[in-house]
Amino acid sequence: MSSRNLRIREDTAKYLLNLDVNSAYYDPKTRSMREDPLPDMDPNEKFYMGDNQNRLSGQALEFKQLNIHAWEAFEKGQDIHMQAAPSQAELLYRTFKIKKEKLKSETKEKIMEKYGNAASEEPLPRELLFGQSEKEIEYDRTGRIIKGQDTSVPRSKYEEDVYINNHTSVWGSWWKNHQWGYTCCKQTIKNSYCTGLAGIEAAEASADLMKANMAHKEAAEEEPIQHEEKRLATWGTDVPDDLVIDKKKLAEALMKEDERRREERDERKRKYNVKWNDEVTAEDMEAYRMKKIHHDDPMKDFLH
């Protein structure tokens, strides 16, 4: 009696795991299904979770990191090539990981040595934990030490309570108008000599005087300036009745008018650089009127 050896086929094709049209895409040419066809199923019961799961785990991930390290090293100038010398690339990658871990551990030790480790299980000292010690110190009524030794107060590396230039306070103990100064004399100049209460009074008097001067100046600017009005004869106007003419100035104006007329008749006597004076006085206007030729004057032809 013969028996047949039947092979039980339990392997299921990828595209038969989920027959939904909107499930993971199956590429028949490469026979690959990158996404998980059953994303809602319990991971403990699944034996297949897509091809990407295999590509991002195990030796595939290590091989990917090795390729990335080879590319970055080649860009930085090292003679390394993954396809030409794979053994050399893998050796360099292992050396790089060892150095990286060593540097990371050294940095961690330096940080813990400098700042301490709050996660360590070692108990803190009692003096540091409670801020007290077993030292016994006995004082008298005046506060002097009779027995024991007083704890020294920690001092800063900077000088404290050091007063210079006769000051009784330090620089920066007074503030006004966005400036630091001394409280004892209210001066804002550093390293200045202390003047005490006299300096404060002088500064206040100076400030009051400055305010008074500024107020006086503002009041003077607000008042209109009254200028003395000069009565000058202008061209084309009549001579006022109350106009007083100085005879001496009138004689000088007549001489200037004669000289001007001679220059007009003789072009050679005219100067090259002429300075004009726009201000015309009453005497100049009177001299011009006296020398002016009137067309209805019968003696105009005899004037020289």
PDB file of C-alpha atoms in Angstrom:
ATOM      1  CA  MET A   1       0.000   0.000   0.000  1.00  0.00           C
ATOM      2  CA  SER A   2       1.449   3.234  -1.045  1.00  0.00           C
ATOM      3  CA  SER A   3       0.679   6.683   0.377  1.00  0.00           C
ATOM      4  CA  ARG A   4       0.943   9.990  -1.317  1.00  0.00           C
ATOM      5  CA  ASN A   5       3.201  12.708   0.042  1.00  0.00           C
ATOM      6  CA  LEU A   6       1.135  15.808  -0.281  1.00  0.00           C
ATOM      7  CA  ARG A   7       2.767  19.225   0.251  1.00  0.00           C
ATOM      8  CA  ILE A   8       0.618  21.598   2.254  1.00  0.00           C
ATOM      9  CA  ARG A   9       0.948  25.055   0.641  1.00  0.00           C
ATOM     10  CA  GLU A  10       0.401  27.672   3.343  1.00  0.00           C
ATOM     11  CA  ASP A  11       2.266  30.537   1.646  1.00  0.00           C
ATOM     12  CA  THR A  12      -0.137  33.247   0.464  1.00  0.00           C
ATOM     13  CA  ALA A  13       0.682  35.737  -2.289  1.00  0.00           C
ATOM     14  CA  LYS A  14       1.087  39.391  -1.292  1.00  0.00           C
ATOM     15  CA  TYR A  15      -1.785  40.580  -3.447  1.00  0.00           C
ATOM     16  CA  LEU A  16      -4.142  38.069  -1.822  1.00  0.00           C
ATOM     17  CA  LEU A  17      -3.650  39.384   1.743  1.00  0.00           C
ATOM     18  CA  ASN A  18      -6.069  42.239   1.214  1.00  0.00           C
ATOM     19  CA  LEU A  19      -8.412  42.221  -1.742  1.00  0.00           C
ATOM     20  CA  ASP A  20      -9.563  45.794  -1.184  1.00  0.00           C
ATOM     21  CA  VAL A  21      -8.944  48.018  -4.241  1.00  0.00           C
ATOM     22  CA  ASN A  22      -7.756  50.929  -2.059  1.00  0.00           C
ATOM     23  CA  SER A  23      -5.276  48.825  -0.084  1.00  0.00           C
ATOM     24  CA  ALA A  24      -1.499  48.766  -0.590  1.00  0.00           C
ATOM     25  CA  TYR A  25      -0.327  48.815  -4.210  1.00  0.00           C
ATOM     26  CA  TYR A  26       1.230  45.621  -5.615  1.00  0.00           C
ATOM     27  CA  ASP A  27       3.713  45.993  -8.470  1.00  0.00           C
ATOM     28  CA  PRO A  28       3.561  42.773 -10.568  1.00  0.00           C
ATOM     29  CA  LYS A  29       6.729  43.572 -12.514  1.00  0.00           C
ATOM     30  CA  THR A  30       9.000  43.684  -9.449  1.00  0.00           C
ATOM     31  CA  ARG A  31       6.643  41.615  -7.266  1.00  0.00           C
ATOM     32  CA  SER A  32       6.882  44.215  -4.545  1.00  0.00           C
ATOM     33  CA  MET A  33       4.380  45.725  -2.163  1.00  0.00           C
ATOM     34  CA  ARG A  34       6.094  48.481  -0.186  1.00  0.00           C
ATOM     35  CA  GLU A  35       3.211  49.517   2.074  1.00  0.00           C
ATOM     36  CA  ASP A  36       1.537  47.400   4.722  1.00  0.00           C
ATOM     37  CA  PRO A  37      -1.532  45.673   3.232  1.00  0.00           C
ATOM     38  CA  LEU A  38      -3.089  45.143   6.683  1.00  0.00           C
ATOM     39  CA  PRO A  39      -2.328  48.285   8.721  1.00  0.00           C
ATOM     40  CA  ASP A  40      -5.242  47.741  11.183  1.00  0.00           C
ATOM     41  CA  MET A  41      -4.290  44.201  12.077  1.00  0.00           C
ATOM     42  CA  ASP A  42      -2.522  43.269  15.329  1.00  0.00           C
ATOM     43  CA  PRO A  43       1.285  43.396  14.739  1.00  0.00           C
ATOM     44  CA  ASN A  44       1.764  40.228  16.801  1.00  0.00           C
ATOM     45  CA  GLU A  45      -0.434  38.236  14.415  1.00  0.00           C
ATOM     46  CA  LYS A  46       1.044  39.577  11.171  1.00  0.00           C
ATOM     47  CA  PHE A  47       3.911  37.833   9.413  1.00  0.00           C
ATOM     48  CA  TYR A  48       4.200  40.375   6.597  1.00  0.00           C
ATOM     49  CA  MET A  49       4.173  44.181   7.032  1.00  0.00           C
ATOM     50  CA  GLY A  50       5.339  45.381   3.620  1.00  0.00           C
ATOM     51  CA  ASP A  51       8.707  45.522   1.882  1.00  0.00           C
ATOM     52  CA  ASN A  52       9.628  48.857   3.502  1.00  0.00           C
ATOM     53  CA  GLN A  53       9.732  47.116   6.867  1.00  0.00           C
ATOM     54  CA  ASN A  54      12.532  44.895   5.600  1.00  0.00           C
ATOM     55  CA  ARG A  55      14.374  47.792   3.985  1.00  0.00           C
ATOM     56  CA  LEU A  56      14.417  49.885   7.191  1.00  0.00           C
ATOM     57  CA  SER A  57      15.541  47.201   9.612  1.00  0.00           C
ATOM     58  CA  GLY A  58      18.315  44.691  10.119  1.00  0.00           C
ATOM     59  CA  GLN A  59      21.351  44.610   7.851  1.00  0.00           C
ATOM     60  CA  ALA A  60      19.625  46.691   5.188  1.00  0.00           C
ATOM     61  CA  LEU A  61      19.666  49.698   7.522  1.00  0.00           C
ATOM     62  CA  GLU A  62      23.333  49.113   8.388  1.00  0.00           C
ATOM     63  CA  PHE A  63      24.215  48.898   4.703  1.00  0.00           C
ATOM     64  CA  LYS A  64      22.350  52.175   4.070  1.00  0.00           C
ATOM     65  CA  GLN A  65      24.260  53.937   6.864  1.00  0.00           C
ATOM     66  CA  LEU A  66      27.523  52.576   5.473  1.00  0.00           C
ATOM     67  CA  ASN A  67      26.743  54.031   2.049  1.00  0.00           C
ATOM     68  CA  ILE A  68      25.870  57.412   3.544  1.00  0.00           C
ATOM     69  CA  HIS A  69      29.133  57.489   5.522  1.00  0.00           C
ATOM     70  CA  ALA A  70      31.118  56.639   2.366  1.00  0.00           C
ATOM     71  CA  TRP A  71      29.439  59.435   0.395  1.00  0.00           C
ATOM     72  CA  GLU A  72      30.025  62.035   3.110  1.00  0.00           C
ATOM     73  CA  ALA A  73      33.656  60.989   3.564  1.00  0.00           C
ATOM     74  CA  PHE A  74      34.292  61.193  -0.182  1.00  0.00           C
ATOM     75  CA  GLU A  75      32.795  64.707  -0.277  1.00  0.00           C
ATOM     76  CA  LYS A  76      35.159  65.781   2.527  1.00  0.00           C
ATOM     77  CA  GLY A  77      38.236  64.667   0.579  1.00  0.00           C
ATOM     78  CA  GLN A  78      38.893  61.079   1.713  1.00  0.00           C
ATOM     79  CA  ASP A  79      39.837  58.468  -0.890  1.00  0.00           C
ATOM     80  CA  ILE A  80      36.978  56.053  -0.261  1.00  0.00           C
ATOM     81  CA  HIS A  81      34.570  54.307  -2.624  1.00  0.00           C
ATOM     82  CA  MET A  82      31.884  51.827  -1.607  1.00  0.00           C
ATOM     83  CA  GLN A  83      31.791  49.919  -4.904  1.00  0.00           C
ATOM     84  CA  ALA A  84      35.526  49.991  -5.650  1.00  0.00           C
ATOM     85  CA  ALA A  85      36.770  49.063  -2.151  1.00  0.00           C
ATOM     86  CA  PRO A  86      33.881  47.864   0.057  1.00  0.00           C
ATOM     87  CA  SER A  87      36.155  46.290   2.692  1.00  0.00           C
ATOM     88  CA  GLN A  88      38.083  49.534   3.141  1.00  0.00           C
ATOM     89  CA  ALA A  89      34.830  51.509   3.396  1.00  0.00           C
ATOM     90  CA  GLU A  90      33.457  49.152   6.050  1.00  0.00           C
ATOM     91  CA  LEU A  91      36.719  49.292   8.039  1.00  0.00           C
ATOM     92  CA  LEU A  92      36.724  53.071   7.991  1.00  0.00           C
ATOM     93  CA  TYR A  93      33.078  53.142   9.077  1.00  0.00           C
ATOM     94  CA  ARG A  94      33.803  50.870  12.060  1.00  0.00           C
ATOM     95  CA  THR A  95      36.763  53.062  13.075  1.00  0.00           C
ATOM     96  CA  PHE A  96      34.570  56.123  12.779  1.00  0.00           C
ATOM     97  CA  LYS A  97      31.905  54.626  15.066  1.00  0.00           C
ATOM     98  CA  ILE A  98      34.501  53.685  17.705  1.00  0.00           C
ATOM     99  CA  LYS A  99      35.990  57.206  17.727  1.00  0.00           C
ATOM    100  CA  LYS A 100      32.530  58.744  17.860  1.00  0.00           C
ATOM    101  CA  GLU A 101      31.505  56.691  20.893  1.00  0.00           C
ATOM    102  CA  LYS A 102      34.801  57.469  22.635  1.00  0.00           C
ATOM    103  CA  LEU A 103      34.416  61.209  22.041  1.00  0.00           C
ATOM    104  CA  LYS A 104      30.815  61.078  23.251  1.00  0.00           C
ATOM    105  CA  SER A 105      31.815  59.320  26.489  1.00  0.00           C
ATOM    106  CA  GLU A 106      34.673  61.792  27.124  1.00  0.00           C
ATOM    107  CA  THR A 107      32.329  64.752  26.654  1.00  0.00           C
ATOM    108  CA  LYS A 108      29.816  63.189  29.037  1.00  0.00           C
ATOM    109  CA  GLU A 109      32.494  62.618  31.690  1.00  0.00           C
ATOM    110  CA  LYS A 110      33.721  66.220  31.421  1.00  0.00           C
ATOM    111  CA  ILE A 111      30.209  67.589  31.831  1.00  0.00           C
ATOM    112  CA  MET A 112      29.527  65.359  34.852  1.00  0.00           C
ATOM    113  CA  GLU A 113      32.874  66.283  36.403  1.00  0.00           C
ATOM    114  CA  LYS A 114      32.144  69.998  36.036  1.00  0.00           C
ATOM    115  CA  TYR A 115      28.418  70.146  36.872  1.00  0.00           C
ATOM    116  CA  GLY A 116      27.856  66.891  38.735  1.00  0.00           C
ATOM    117  CA  ASN A 117      25.310  64.169  38.140  1.00  0.00           C
ATOM    118  CA  ALA A 118      21.874  64.758  39.628  1.00  0.00           C
ATOM    119  CA  ALA A 119      20.714  61.276  38.564  1.00  0.00           C
ATOM    120  CA  SER A 120      23.395  59.432  40.550  1.00  0.00           C
ATOM    121  CA  GLU A 121      22.371  57.412  43.580  1.00  0.00           C
ATOM    122  CA  GLU A 122      25.200  58.674  45.785  1.00  0.00           C
ATOM    123  CA  PRO A 123      23.850  60.522  48.858  1.00  0.00           C
ATOM    124  CA  LEU A 124      24.658  64.201  49.214  1.00  0.00           C
ATOM    125  CA  PRO A 125      26.806  65.412  52.130  1.00  0.00           C
ATOM    126  CA  ARG A 126      24.903  66.368  55.265  1.00  0.00           C
ATOM    127  CA  GLU A 127      26.412  69.870  55.316  1.00  0.00           C
ATOM    128  CA  LEU A 128      25.289  70.498  51.757  1.00  0.00           C
ATOM    129  CA  LEU A 129      21.869  68.902  52.223  1.00  0.00           C
ATOM    130  CA  PHE A 130      20.791  70.666  55.446  1.00  0.00           C
ATOM    131  CA  GLY A 131      23.125  73.684  55.342  1.00  0.00           C
ATOM    132  CA  GLN A 132      24.382  73.034  58.887  1.00  0.00           C
ATOM    133  CA  SER A 133      27.243  71.357  60.692  1.00  0.00           C
ATOM    134  CA  GLU A 134      28.094  69.905  64.114  1.00  0.00           C
ATOM    135  CA  LYS A 135      30.470  72.750  64.988  1.00  0.00           C
ATOM    136  CA  GLU A 136      29.590  74.411  68.306  1.00  0.00           C
ATOM    137  CA  ILE A 137      30.217  78.124  68.726  1.00  0.00           C
ATOM    138  CA  GLU A 138      29.532  80.034  71.987  1.00  0.00           C
ATOM    139  CA  TYR A 139      28.950  83.807  72.061  1.00  0.00           C
ATOM    140  CA  ASP A 140      28.767  86.307  74.921  1.00  0.00           C
ATOM    141  CA  ARG A 141      26.192  89.074  75.407  1.00  0.00           C
ATOM    142  CA  THR A 142      28.113  91.497  73.223  1.00  0.00           C
ATOM    143  CA  GLY A 143      28.305  89.034  70.341  1.00  0.00           C
ATOM    144  CA  ARG A 144      31.959  88.096  70.729  1.00  0.00           C
ATOM    145  CA  ILE A 145      33.049  84.484  70.272  1.00  0.00           C
ATOM    146  CA  ILE A 146      33.974  82.720  73.527  1.00  0.00           C
ATOM    147  CA  LYS A 147      34.287  79.139  72.326  1.00  0.00           C
ATOM    148  CA  GLY A 148      34.763  77.692  68.870  1.00  0.00           C
ATOM    149  CA  GLN A 149      35.506  79.320  65.573  1.00  0.00           C
ATOM    150  CA  ASP A 150      33.080  81.341  63.519  1.00  0.00           C
ATOM    151  CA  THR A 151      32.370  80.285  59.975  1.00  0.00           C
ATOM    152  CA  SER A 152      33.931  82.527  57.404  1.00  0.00           C
ATOM    153  CA  VAL A 153      31.510  84.367  55.153  1.00  0.00           C
ATOM    154  CA  PRO A 154      32.276  83.712  51.478  1.00  0.00           C
ATOM    155  CA  ARG A 155      33.445  86.850  49.763  1.00  0.00           C
ATOM    156  CA  SER A 156      33.361  87.806  46.131  1.00  0.00           C
ATOM    157  CA  LYS A 157      36.466  88.124  44.016  1.00  0.00           C
ATOM    158  CA  TYR A 158      35.528  91.774  43.456  1.00  0.00           C
ATOM    159  CA  GLU A 159      36.393  94.510  45.962  1.00  0.00           C
ATOM    160  CA  GLU A 160      33.544  95.350  48.335  1.00  0.00           C
ATOM    161  CA  ASP A 161      32.972  98.365  50.589  1.00  0.00           C
ATOM    162  CA  VAL A 162      35.942 100.225  49.126  1.00  0.00           C
ATOM    163  CA  TYR A 163      35.325 103.996  49.044  1.00  0.00           C
ATOM    164  CA  ILE A 164      37.550 106.289  46.983  1.00  0.00           C
ATOM    165  CA  ASN A 165      37.974 110.052  46.690  1.00  0.00           C
ATOM    166  CA  ASN A 166      36.380 110.802  50.093  1.00  0.00           C
ATOM    167  CA  HIS A 167      33.078 109.146  49.126  1.00  0.00           C
ATOM    168  CA  THR A 168      30.896 107.453  51.738  1.00  0.00           C
ATOM    169  CA  SER A 169      28.981 105.342  49.188  1.00  0.00           C
ATOM    170  CA  VAL A 170      29.947 103.228  46.210  1.00  0.00           C
ATOM    171  CA  TRP A 171      29.430 104.004  42.547  1.00  0.00           C
ATOM    172  CA  GLY A 172      26.001 102.916  41.358  1.00  0.00           C
ATOM    173  CA  SER A 173      24.179 103.524  44.658  1.00  0.00           C
ATOM    174  CA  TRP A 174      22.183 106.426  43.158  1.00  0.00           C
ATOM    175  CA  TRP A 175      20.081 106.620  39.999  1.00  0.00           C
ATOM    176  CA  LYS A 176      18.480 109.597  38.279  1.00  0.00           C
ATOM    177  CA  ASN A 177      17.588 110.458  34.694  1.00  0.00           C
ATOM    178  CA  HIS A 178      19.012 107.187  33.335  1.00  0.00           C
ATOM    179  CA  GLN A 179      22.411 107.818  34.973  1.00  0.00           C
ATOM    180  CA  TRP A 180      24.219 106.092  37.846  1.00  0.00           C
ATOM    181  CA  GLY A 181      26.023 108.043  40.538  1.00  0.00           C
ATOM    182  CA  TYR A 182      26.982 108.370  44.210  1.00  0.00           C
ATOM    183  CA  THR A 183      24.364 108.730  46.970  1.00  0.00           C
ATOM    184  CA  CYS A 184      26.608 110.853  49.187  1.00  0.00           C
ATOM    185  CA  CYS A 185      27.095 113.721  46.733  1.00  0.00           C
ATOM    186  CA  LYS A 186      24.692 112.798  43.867  1.00  0.00           C
ATOM    187  CA  GLN A 187      27.397 113.054  41.217  1.00  0.00           C
ATOM    188  CA  THR A 188      27.095 111.128  37.975  1.00  0.00           C
ATOM    189  CA  ILE A 189      30.800 111.317  37.059  1.00  0.00           C
ATOM    190  CA  LYS A 190      32.680 108.183  38.029  1.00  0.00           C
ATOM    191  CA  ASN A 191      35.952 108.526  40.017  1.00  0.00           C
ATOM    192  CA  SER A 192      35.065 112.137  40.863  1.00  0.00           C
ATOM    193  CA  TYR A 193      35.921 113.729  44.228  1.00  0.00           C
ATOM    194  CA  CYS A 194      33.118 113.808  46.788  1.00  0.00           C
ATOM    195  CA  THR A 195      31.747 117.286  47.545  1.00  0.00           C
ATOM    196  CA  GLY A 196      29.160 116.244  50.120  1.00  0.00           C
ATOM    197  CA  LEU A 197      26.108 118.362  50.940  1.00  0.00           C
ATOM    198  CA  ALA A 198      27.726 121.487  49.476  1.00  0.00           C
ATOM    199  CA  GLY A 199      27.950 119.789  46.102  1.00  0.00           C
ATOM    200  CA  ILE A 200      24.303 118.703  46.313  1.00  0.00           C
ATOM    201  CA  GLU A 201      23.186 122.266  47.127  1.00  0.00           C
ATOM    202  CA  ALA A 202      25.331 123.713  44.326  1.00  0.00           C
ATOM    203  CA  ALA A 203      23.929 121.212  41.861  1.00  0.00           C
ATOM    204  CA  GLU A 204      20.347 122.011  42.874  1.00  0.00           C
ATOM    205  CA  ALA A 205      21.021 125.770  42.622  1.00  0.00           C
ATOM    206  CA  SER A 206      22.589 125.276  39.188  1.00  0.00           C
ATOM    207  CA  ALA A 207      19.588 123.234  38.055  1.00  0.00           C
ATOM    208  CA  ASP A 208      17.174 125.904  39.304  1.00  0.00           C
ATOM    209  CA  LEU A 209      19.169 128.646  37.555  1.00  0.00           C
ATOM    210  CA  MET A 210      19.181 126.661  34.314  1.00  0.00           C
ATOM    211  CA  LYS A 211      15.401 126.179  34.520  1.00  0.00           C
ATOM    212  CA  ALA A 212      14.903 129.910  35.137  1.00  0.00           C
ATOM    213  CA  ASN A 213      17.121 130.814  32.180  1.00  0.00           C
ATOM    214  CA  MET A 214      15.271 128.417  29.921  1.00  0.00           C
ATOM    215  CA  ALA A 215      11.904 129.834  31.020  1.00  0.00           C
ATOM    216  CA  HIS A 216      13.151 133.390  30.421  1.00  0.00           C
ATOM    217  CA  LYS A 217      14.444 132.415  26.995  1.00  0.00           C
ATOM    218  CA  GLU A 218      11.145 130.788  26.049  1.00  0.00           C
ATOM    219  CA  ALA A 219       9.233 133.862  27.202  1.00  0.00           C
ATOM    220  CA  ALA A 220      11.545 136.133  25.192  1.00  0.00           C
ATOM    221  CA  GLU A 221      11.064 134.004  22.079  1.00  0.00           C
ATOM    222  CA  GLU A 222       7.296 134.192  22.415  1.00  0.00           C
ATOM    223  CA  GLU A 223       7.278 138.029  22.550  1.00  0.00           C
ATOM    224  CA  PRO A 224       7.343 139.683  19.079  1.00  0.00           C
ATOM    225  CA  ILE A 225      10.459 141.695  18.318  1.00  0.00           C
ATOM    226  CA  GLN A 226       9.620 145.335  17.629  1.00  0.00           C
ATOM    227  CA  HIS A 227      12.002 146.871  15.137  1.00  0.00           C
ATOM    228  CA  GLU A 228      12.402 150.595  14.764  1.00  0.00           C
ATOM    229  CA  GLU A 229      10.719 151.602  11.567  1.00  0.00           C
ATOM    230  CA  LYS A 230      12.901 153.694   9.318  1.00  0.00           C
ATOM    231  CA  ARG A 231      11.181 156.260   7.175  1.00  0.00           C
ATOM    232  CA  LEU A 232      12.929 155.927   3.865  1.00  0.00           C
ATOM    233  CA  ALA A 233      11.829 157.491   0.632  1.00  0.00           C
ATOM    234  CA  THR A 234      11.153 154.826  -1.955  1.00  0.00           C
ATOM    235  CA  TRP A 235      11.110 155.081  -5.711  1.00  0.00           C
ATOM    236  CA  GLY A 236       7.873 156.396  -7.172  1.00  0.00           C
ATOM    237  CA  THR A 237       6.525 157.852  -3.933  1.00  0.00           C
ATOM    238  CA  ASP A 238       5.864 161.420  -2.980  1.00  0.00           C
ATOM    239  CA  VAL A 239       7.977 163.234  -0.435  1.00  0.00           C
ATOM    240  CA  PRO A 240       6.228 163.268   2.938  1.00  0.00           C
ATOM    241  CA  ASP A 241       5.660 166.619   4.579  1.00  0.00           C
ATOM    242  CA  ASP A 242       7.376 165.719   7.855  1.00  0.00           C
ATOM    243  CA  LEU A 243      10.551 164.443   6.162  1.00  0.00           C
ATOM    244  CA  VAL A 244      13.737 166.045   7.548  1.00  0.00           C
ATOM    245  CA  ILE A 245      16.751 166.120   5.235  1.00  0.00           C
ATOM    246  CA  ASP A 246      20.298 166.536   6.477  1.00  0.00           C
ATOM    247  CA  LYS A 247      22.106 169.181   4.443  1.00  0.00           C
ATOM    248  CA  LYS A 248      25.537 167.547   4.809  1.00  0.00           C
ATOM    249  CA  LYS A 249      24.245 164.185   3.643  1.00  0.00           C
ATOM    250  CA  LEU A 250      22.360 165.903   0.844  1.00  0.00           C
ATOM    251  CA  ALA A 251      25.594 167.514  -0.406  1.00  0.00           C
ATOM    252  CA  GLU A 252      27.330 164.105  -0.394  1.00  0.00           C
ATOM    253  CA  ALA A 253      24.399 162.587  -2.258  1.00  0.00           C
ATOM    254  CA  LEU A 254      24.574 165.356  -4.893  1.00  0.00           C
ATOM    255  CA  MET A 255      28.277 164.658  -5.411  1.00  0.00           C
ATOM    256  CA  LYS A 256      27.570 160.926  -5.813  1.00  0.00           C
ATOM    257  CA  GLU A 257      24.800 161.671  -8.305  1.00  0.00           C
ATOM    258  CA  ASP A 258      27.130 163.897 -10.376  1.00  0.00           C
ATOM    259  CA  GLU A 259      29.769 161.183 -10.400  1.00  0.00           C
ATOM    260  CA  ARG A 260      27.223 158.587 -11.474  1.00  0.00           C
ATOM    261  CA  ARG A 261      26.073 160.789 -14.355  1.00  0.00           C
ATOM    262  CA  ARG A 262      29.660 161.302 -15.533  1.00  0.00           C
ATOM    263  CA  GLU A 263      30.211 157.551 -15.545  1.00  0.00           C
ATOM    264  CA  GLU A 264      27.070 157.099 -17.629  1.00  0.00           C
ATOM    265  CA  ARG A 265      28.297 159.624 -20.212  1.00  0.00           C
ATOM    266  CA  ASP A 266      31.811 158.169 -20.355  1.00  0.00           C
ATOM    267  CA  GLU A 267      31.894 154.380 -20.645  1.00  0.00           C
ATOM    268  CA  ARG A 268      35.646 154.271 -19.979  1.00  0.00           C
ATOM    269  CA  LYS A 269      35.209 155.489 -16.397  1.00  0.00           C
ATOM    270  CA  ARG A 270      32.713 152.794 -15.533  1.00  0.00           C
ATOM    271  CA  LYS A 271      34.231 150.259 -13.132  1.00  0.00           C
ATOM    272  CA  TYR A 272      34.295 146.563 -13.840  1.00  0.00           C
ATOM    273  CA  ASN A 273      33.245 145.369 -10.407  1.00  0.00           C
ATOM    274  CA  VAL A 274      30.255 147.376  -9.285  1.00  0.00           C
ATOM    275  CA  LYS A 275      28.885 147.064  -5.770  1.00  0.00           C
ATOM    276  CA  TRP A 276      25.222 147.893  -5.541  1.00  0.00           C
ATOM    277  CA  ASN A 277      23.554 149.301  -2.482  1.00  0.00           C
ATOM    278  CA  ASP A 278      19.787 148.783  -2.460  1.00  0.00           C
ATOM    279  CA  GLU A 279      19.186 151.045   0.535  1.00  0.00           C
ATOM    280  CA  VAL A 280      18.123 154.483  -0.708  1.00  0.00           C
ATOM    281  CA  THR A 281      18.076 157.287   1.829  1.00  0.00           C
ATOM    282  CA  ALA A 282      15.974 160.420   1.745  1.00  0.00           C
ATOM    283  CA  GLU A 283      19.034 162.472   0.794  1.00  0.00           C
ATOM    284  CA  ASP A 284      19.782 160.183  -2.176  1.00  0.00           C
ATOM    285  CA  MET A 285      16.206 160.458  -3.350  1.00  0.00           C
ATOM    286  CA  GLU A 286      16.250 164.262  -3.020  1.00  0.00           C
ATOM    287  CA  ALA A 287      19.540 164.507  -4.935  1.00  0.00           C
ATOM    288  CA  TYR A 288      18.079 162.373  -7.749  1.00  0.00           C
ATOM    289  CA  ARG A 289      15.021 164.612  -7.951  1.00  0.00           C
ATOM    290  CA  MET A 290      17.166 167.740  -8.018  1.00  0.00           C
ATOM    291  CA  LYS A 291      19.392 166.404 -10.814  1.00  0.00           C
ATOM    292  CA  LYS A 292      16.604 164.835 -12.839  1.00  0.00           C
ATOM    293  CA  ILE A 293      16.002 166.405 -16.277  1.00  0.00           C
ATOM    294  CA  HIS A 294      12.392 167.356 -16.844  1.00  0.00           C
ATOM    295  CA  HIS A 295      11.201 167.270 -20.436  1.00  0.00           C
ATOM    296  CA  ASP A 296       8.960 170.305 -19.930  1.00  0.00           C
ATOM    297  CA  ASP A 297      11.818 172.379 -18.525  1.00  0.00           C
ATOM    298  CA  PRO A 298      12.752 175.157 -21.008  1.00  0.00           C
ATOM    299  CA  MET A 299      16.357 175.245 -19.714  1.00  0.00           C
ATOM    300  CA  LYS A 300      16.974 171.495 -20.098  1.00  0.00           C
ATOM    301  CA  ASP A 301      19.202 172.007 -23.146  1.00  0.00           C
ATOM    302  CA  PHE A 302      21.595 174.194 -21.165  1.00  0.00           C
ATOM    303  CA  LEU A 303      22.198 171.627 -18.410  1.00  0.00           C
ATOM    304  CA  HIS A 304      25.548 169.845 -18.468  1.00  0.00           C
TER     305      HIS A 304
END
